[in-house]
């Protein structure tokens, strides 16, 4: 694959990821409620939109570029275990509105 072709693929995948992540965010902001917002140590809010957008982007990038490492902004520890179950399920529900292949809570 030529570098021009590879770059064109990267651009197309990036646009797809941003469009789908935007769909997740728009969906969340239409129905955002207080319990769907966490506060990070720096006091900035983290919503299900943040987690959902990151999950969509990561999912699309992993599908197209499985060997590339991904570093995300949001820490998934808030989604893990029993304490994160409700938030995790909300994130998965939102992600599934914007992706072709449904995601499970284990992903």
Coordinates of N, CA and C in Angstrom, one line a residue:
X1 N 0.8 -1.2 0.0 CA 0.0 0.0 0.0 C 0.9 1.2 0.0
X2 N 0.6 2.1 -0.9 CA 1.4 3.4 -1.0 C 1.1 4.3 0.2
X3 N 2.0 5.2 0.5 CA 1.8 6.0 1.7 C 0.6 6.9 1.5
X4 N 0.4 7.4 0.2 CA -0.8 8.2 -0.1 C -2.1 7.4 0.2
X5 N -2.1 6.2 -0.2 CA -3.3 5.3 0.0 C -3.5 5.1 1.5
X6 N -2.4 4.8 2.2 CA -2.5 4.6 3.6 C -3.0 5.9 4.4
X7 N -2.5 7.0 4.0 CA -2.9 8.3 4.6 C -4.4 8.6 4.3
X8 N -4.8 8.2 3.1 CA -6.2 8.4 2.7 C -7.1 7.5 3.6
X9 N -6.7 6.3 3.8 CA -7.4 5.4 4.7 C -7.5 5.9 6.1
X10 N -6.3 6.4 6.6 CA -6.3 7.0 8.0 C -7.3 8.2 8.1
X11 N -7.3 9.0 7.1 CA -8.1 10.2 7.1 C -9.6 9.7 7.1
X12 N -10.0 8.8 6.2 CA -11.4 8.3 6.2 C -11.8 7.7 7.5
X13 N -10.9 6.9 8.1 CA -11.2 6.3 9.4 C -11.4 7.3 10.5
X14 N -10.5 8.3 10.5 CA -10.6 9.4 11.5 C -11.9 10.2 11.4
X15 N -12.3 10.5 10.2 CA -13.6 11.2 9.9 C -14.7 10.3 10.4
X16 N -14.7 9.0 10.1 CA -15.8 8.2 10.6 C -15.8 8.1 12.1
X17 N -14.7 8.0 12.7 CA -14.6 8.0 14.2 C -15.2 9.2 14.8
X18 N -14.8 10.4 14.3 CA -15.2 11.7 14.8 C -16.7 11.9 14.6
X19 N -17.2 11.5 13.5 CA -18.7 11.6 13.2 C -19.5 10.8 14.2
X20 N -19.0 9.5 14.4 CA -19.8 8.6 15.3 C -19.7 9.1 16.7
X21 N -18.5 9.5 17.1 CA -18.3 10.0 18.5 C -19.2 11.3 18.7
X22 N -19.3 12.1 17.7 CA -20.1 13.3 17.8 C -21.6 12.9 18.0
X23 N -22.0 11.8 17.3 CA -23.4 11.4 17.4 C -23.7 10.9 18.9
X24 N -22.7 10.2 19.5 CA -22.8 9.8 20.9 C -23.0 11.0 21.8
X25 N -22.1 12.0 21.6 CA -22.1 13.2 22.4 C -23.4 14.0 22.3
X26 N -23.9 14.1 21.0 CA -25.2 14.8 20.8 C -26.3 14.1 21.5
X27 N -26.3 12.8 21.4 CA -27.4 12.0 22.1 C -27.4 12.2 23.6
X28 N -26.2 12.2 24.2 CA -26.1 12.4 25.6 C -26.5 13.8 26.0
X29 N -26.1 14.8 25.3 CA -26.4 16.1 25.7 C -27.9 16.4 25.6
X30 N -28.6 15.7 24.8 CA -30.1 15.8 24.7 C -30.8 15.3 26.0
X31 N -30.1 14.4 26.7 CA -30.8 13.8 27.9 C -29.9 13.7 29.1
X32 N -28.9 14.6 29.2 CA -27.9 14.5 30.3 C -28.6 14.8 31.6
X33 N -28.2 14.0 32.6 CA -28.7 14.2 34.0 C -27.5 14.2 34.9
X34 N -27.7 14.8 36.1 CA -26.6 15.0 37.0 C -25.8 13.7 37.3
X35 N -26.5 12.6 37.5 CA -25.7 11.4 38.0 C -24.9 10.8 36.8
X36 N -25.0 11.3 35.6 CA -24.2 10.8 34.5 C -22.9 11.6 34.4
X37 N -22.6 12.5 35.4 CA -21.4 13.3 35.4 C -20.5 12.9 36.6
X38 N -19.3 12.6 36.3 CA -18.3 12.4 37.4 C -17.4 13.6 37.5
X39 N -16.6 13.7 38.5 CA -15.7 14.8 38.6 C -14.3 14.2 38.7
X40 N -13.4 14.6 37.8 CA -12.0 14.1 37.8 C -11.3 14.9 38.9
X41 N -10.0 14.4 39.2 CA -9.2 15.0 40.3 C -9.0 16.5 40.0
X42 N -8.9 16.9 38.7 CA -8.7 18.3 38.4 C -10.0 19.1 38.4
X43 N -11.1 18.4 38.8 CA -12.4 19.0 39.0 C -13.1 19.2 37.7
X44 N -12.6 18.7 36.6 CA -13.4 18.8 35.3 C -14.4 17.7 35.2
X45 N -15.5 17.9 34.6 CA -16.6 16.9 34.6 C -16.3 15.8 33.5
X46 N -16.6 14.6 33.8 CA -16.5 13.5 32.9 C -18.0 13.0 32.7
X47 N -18.5 12.9 31.6 CA -19.8 12.4 31.4 C -19.8 11.1 30.6
X48 N -21.0 10.5 30.5 CA -21.1 9.3 29.7 C -20.7 9.7 28.3
X49 N -20.9 10.9 27.9 CA -20.5 11.3 26.5 C -19.0 11.2 26.3
X50 N -18.2 11.6 27.3 CA -16.8 11.5 27.2 C -16.4 10.0 27.1
X51 N -16.9 9.2 28.0 CA -16.6 7.7 27.9 C -17.1 7.1 26.6
X52 N -18.3 7.5 26.2 CA -18.8 6.9 25.0 C -18.1 7.3 23.8
X53 N -17.7 8.6 23.7 CA -17.0 9.1 22.5 C -15.6 8.4 22.4
X54 N -15.0 8.2 23.6 CA -13.7 7.6 23.6 C -13.8 6.1 23.2
X55 N -14.9 5.4 23.7 CA -15.1 4.0 23.3 C -15.4 3.9 21.8
X56 N -16.1 4.8 21.2 CA -16.4 4.7 19.8 C -15.1 4.9 19.0
X57 N -14.4 5.9 19.3 CA -13.1 6.2 18.6 C -12.2 5.0 18.7
X58 N -12.0 4.5 20.0 CA -11.1 3.4 20.2 C -11.6 2.1 19.4
X59 N -12.9 1.9 19.4 CA -13.4 0.7 18.7 C -13.1 0.8 17.2
X60 N -13.4 2.0 16.6 CA -13.1 2.1 15.2 C -11.7 2.1 14.8
X61 N -10.8 2.7 15.6 CA -9.4 2.7 15.4 C -8.8 1.2 15.5
X62 N -9.3 0.5 16.5 CA -8.8 -0.9 16.7 C -9.3 -1.8 15.6
X63 N -10.4 -1.5 15.1 CA -10.9 -2.3 13.9 C -10.1 -2.1 12.7
X64 N -9.7 -0.9 12.4 CA -9.0 -0.6 11.2 C -7.4 -0.7 11.3
X65 N -7.0 -0.4 12.5 CA -5.5 -0.4 12.8 C -5.2 -1.2 14.1
X66 N -5.4 -2.5 14.0 CA -5.3 -3.4 15.2 C -3.9 -3.4 15.9
X67 N -2.9 -3.1 15.2 CA -1.6 -3.1 15.7 C -1.1 -1.8 16.3
X68 N -1.9 -0.7 16.1 CA -1.6 0.6 16.7 C -2.0 0.7 18.1
X69 N -1.1 1.2 19.0 CA -1.5 1.4 20.4 C -2.4 2.6 20.5
X70 N -3.3 2.6 21.5 CA -4.3 3.7 21.7 C -4.1 4.2 23.1
X71 N -4.0 5.5 23.3 CA -4.0 6.1 24.6 C -5.2 7.0 24.7
X72 N -6.0 6.8 25.7 CA -7.2 7.6 25.8 C -7.1 8.6 27.0
X73 N -7.9 9.6 26.9 CA -7.9 10.6 28.0 C -8.6 10.2 29.3
X74 N -9.7 9.5 29.1 CA -10.5 9.1 30.3 C -10.0 7.8 30.8
X75 N -10.0 7.7 32.1 CA -9.6 6.5 32.8 C -10.8 5.5 33.0
X76 N -10.6 4.3 32.5 CA -11.7 3.4 32.5 C -12.0 2.7 33.9
X77 N -11.2 3.1 34.9 CA -11.4 2.5 36.2 C -12.8 2.8 36.8
X78 N -13.3 4.0 36.4 CA -14.6 4.4 36.9 C -15.8 3.5 36.3
X79 N -15.4 2.7 35.3 CA -16.4 1.9 34.6 C -16.3 0.4 35.0
X80 N -15.3 0.1 35.8 CA -15.0 -1.3 36.2 C -15.7 -1.7 37.4
X81 N -15.9 -3.0 37.5 CA -16.4 -3.6 38.8 C -17.9 -3.3 39.0
X82 N -18.4 -3.7 40.2 CA -19.8 -3.4 40.5 C -20.1 -2.0 40.7
X83 N -19.1 -1.2 41.2 CA -19.3 0.2 41.4 C -19.5 1.0 40.1
X84 N -19.0 0.5 39.0 CA -19.1 1.1 37.7 C -20.1 0.6 36.8
X85 N -20.9 -0.4 37.3 CA -21.8 -1.2 36.4 C -22.9 -0.3 35.8
X86 N -23.5 0.6 36.5 CA -24.6 1.4 36.0 C -24.0 2.4 34.9
X87 N -22.9 3.1 35.2 CA -22.3 4.0 34.3 C -21.8 3.2 33.0
X88 N -21.2 2.1 33.2 CA -20.7 1.2 32.1 C -21.9 0.8 31.2
X89 N -23.0 0.4 31.8 CA -24.1 0.0 30.9 C -24.7 1.2 30.2
X90 N -24.7 2.4 30.7 CA -25.1 3.6 30.0 C -24.2 3.9 28.9
X91 N -22.9 3.8 29.1 CA -21.9 4.1 28.1 C -22.1 3.1 26.9
X92 N -22.3 1.8 27.2 CA -22.4 0.8 26.2 C -23.7 1.0 25.4
X93 N -24.8 1.4 26.1 CA -26.0 1.7 25.4 C -25.8 2.8 24.4
X94 N -25.1 3.9 24.8 CA -24.9 5.0 23.9 C -24.0 4.6 22.8
X95 N -22.9 3.9 23.1 CA -22.0 3.5 22.0 C -22.7 2.7 21.0
X96 N -23.6 1.8 21.4 CA -24.4 1.0 20.4 C -25.3 1.7 19.5
X97 N -25.6 3.0 19.9 CA -26.4 3.8 19.0 C -25.6 4.4 17.9
X98 N -24.3 4.4 18.0 CA -23.4 5.0 17.0 C -22.4 4.1 16.3
X99 N -22.5 2.8 16.6 CA -21.6 1.9 15.9 C -22.3 0.8 15.2
X100 N -21.7 0.2 14.2 CA -22.3 -0.8 13.4 C -22.4 -2.1 14.1
X101 N -21.4 -2.5 14.9 CA -21.4 -3.7 15.6 C -21.6 -3.4 17.1
X102 N -22.7 -4.1 17.7 CA -22.9 -3.8 19.1 C -21.7 -4.1 20.0
X103 N -21.5 -3.3 21.0 CA -20.5 -3.5 22.0 C -21.1 -4.1 23.2
X104 N -20.3 -4.9 23.9 CA -20.8 -5.5 25.2 C -20.2 -4.7 26.4
X105 N -20.7 -5.0 27.6 CA -20.1 -4.3 28.7 C -18.7 -4.8 29.0
X106 N -18.4 -6.0 28.5 CA -17.0 -6.5 28.8 C -16.0 -5.8 27.9
X107 N -16.4 -5.2 26.8 CA -15.4 -4.5 25.9 C -15.1 -3.2 26.5

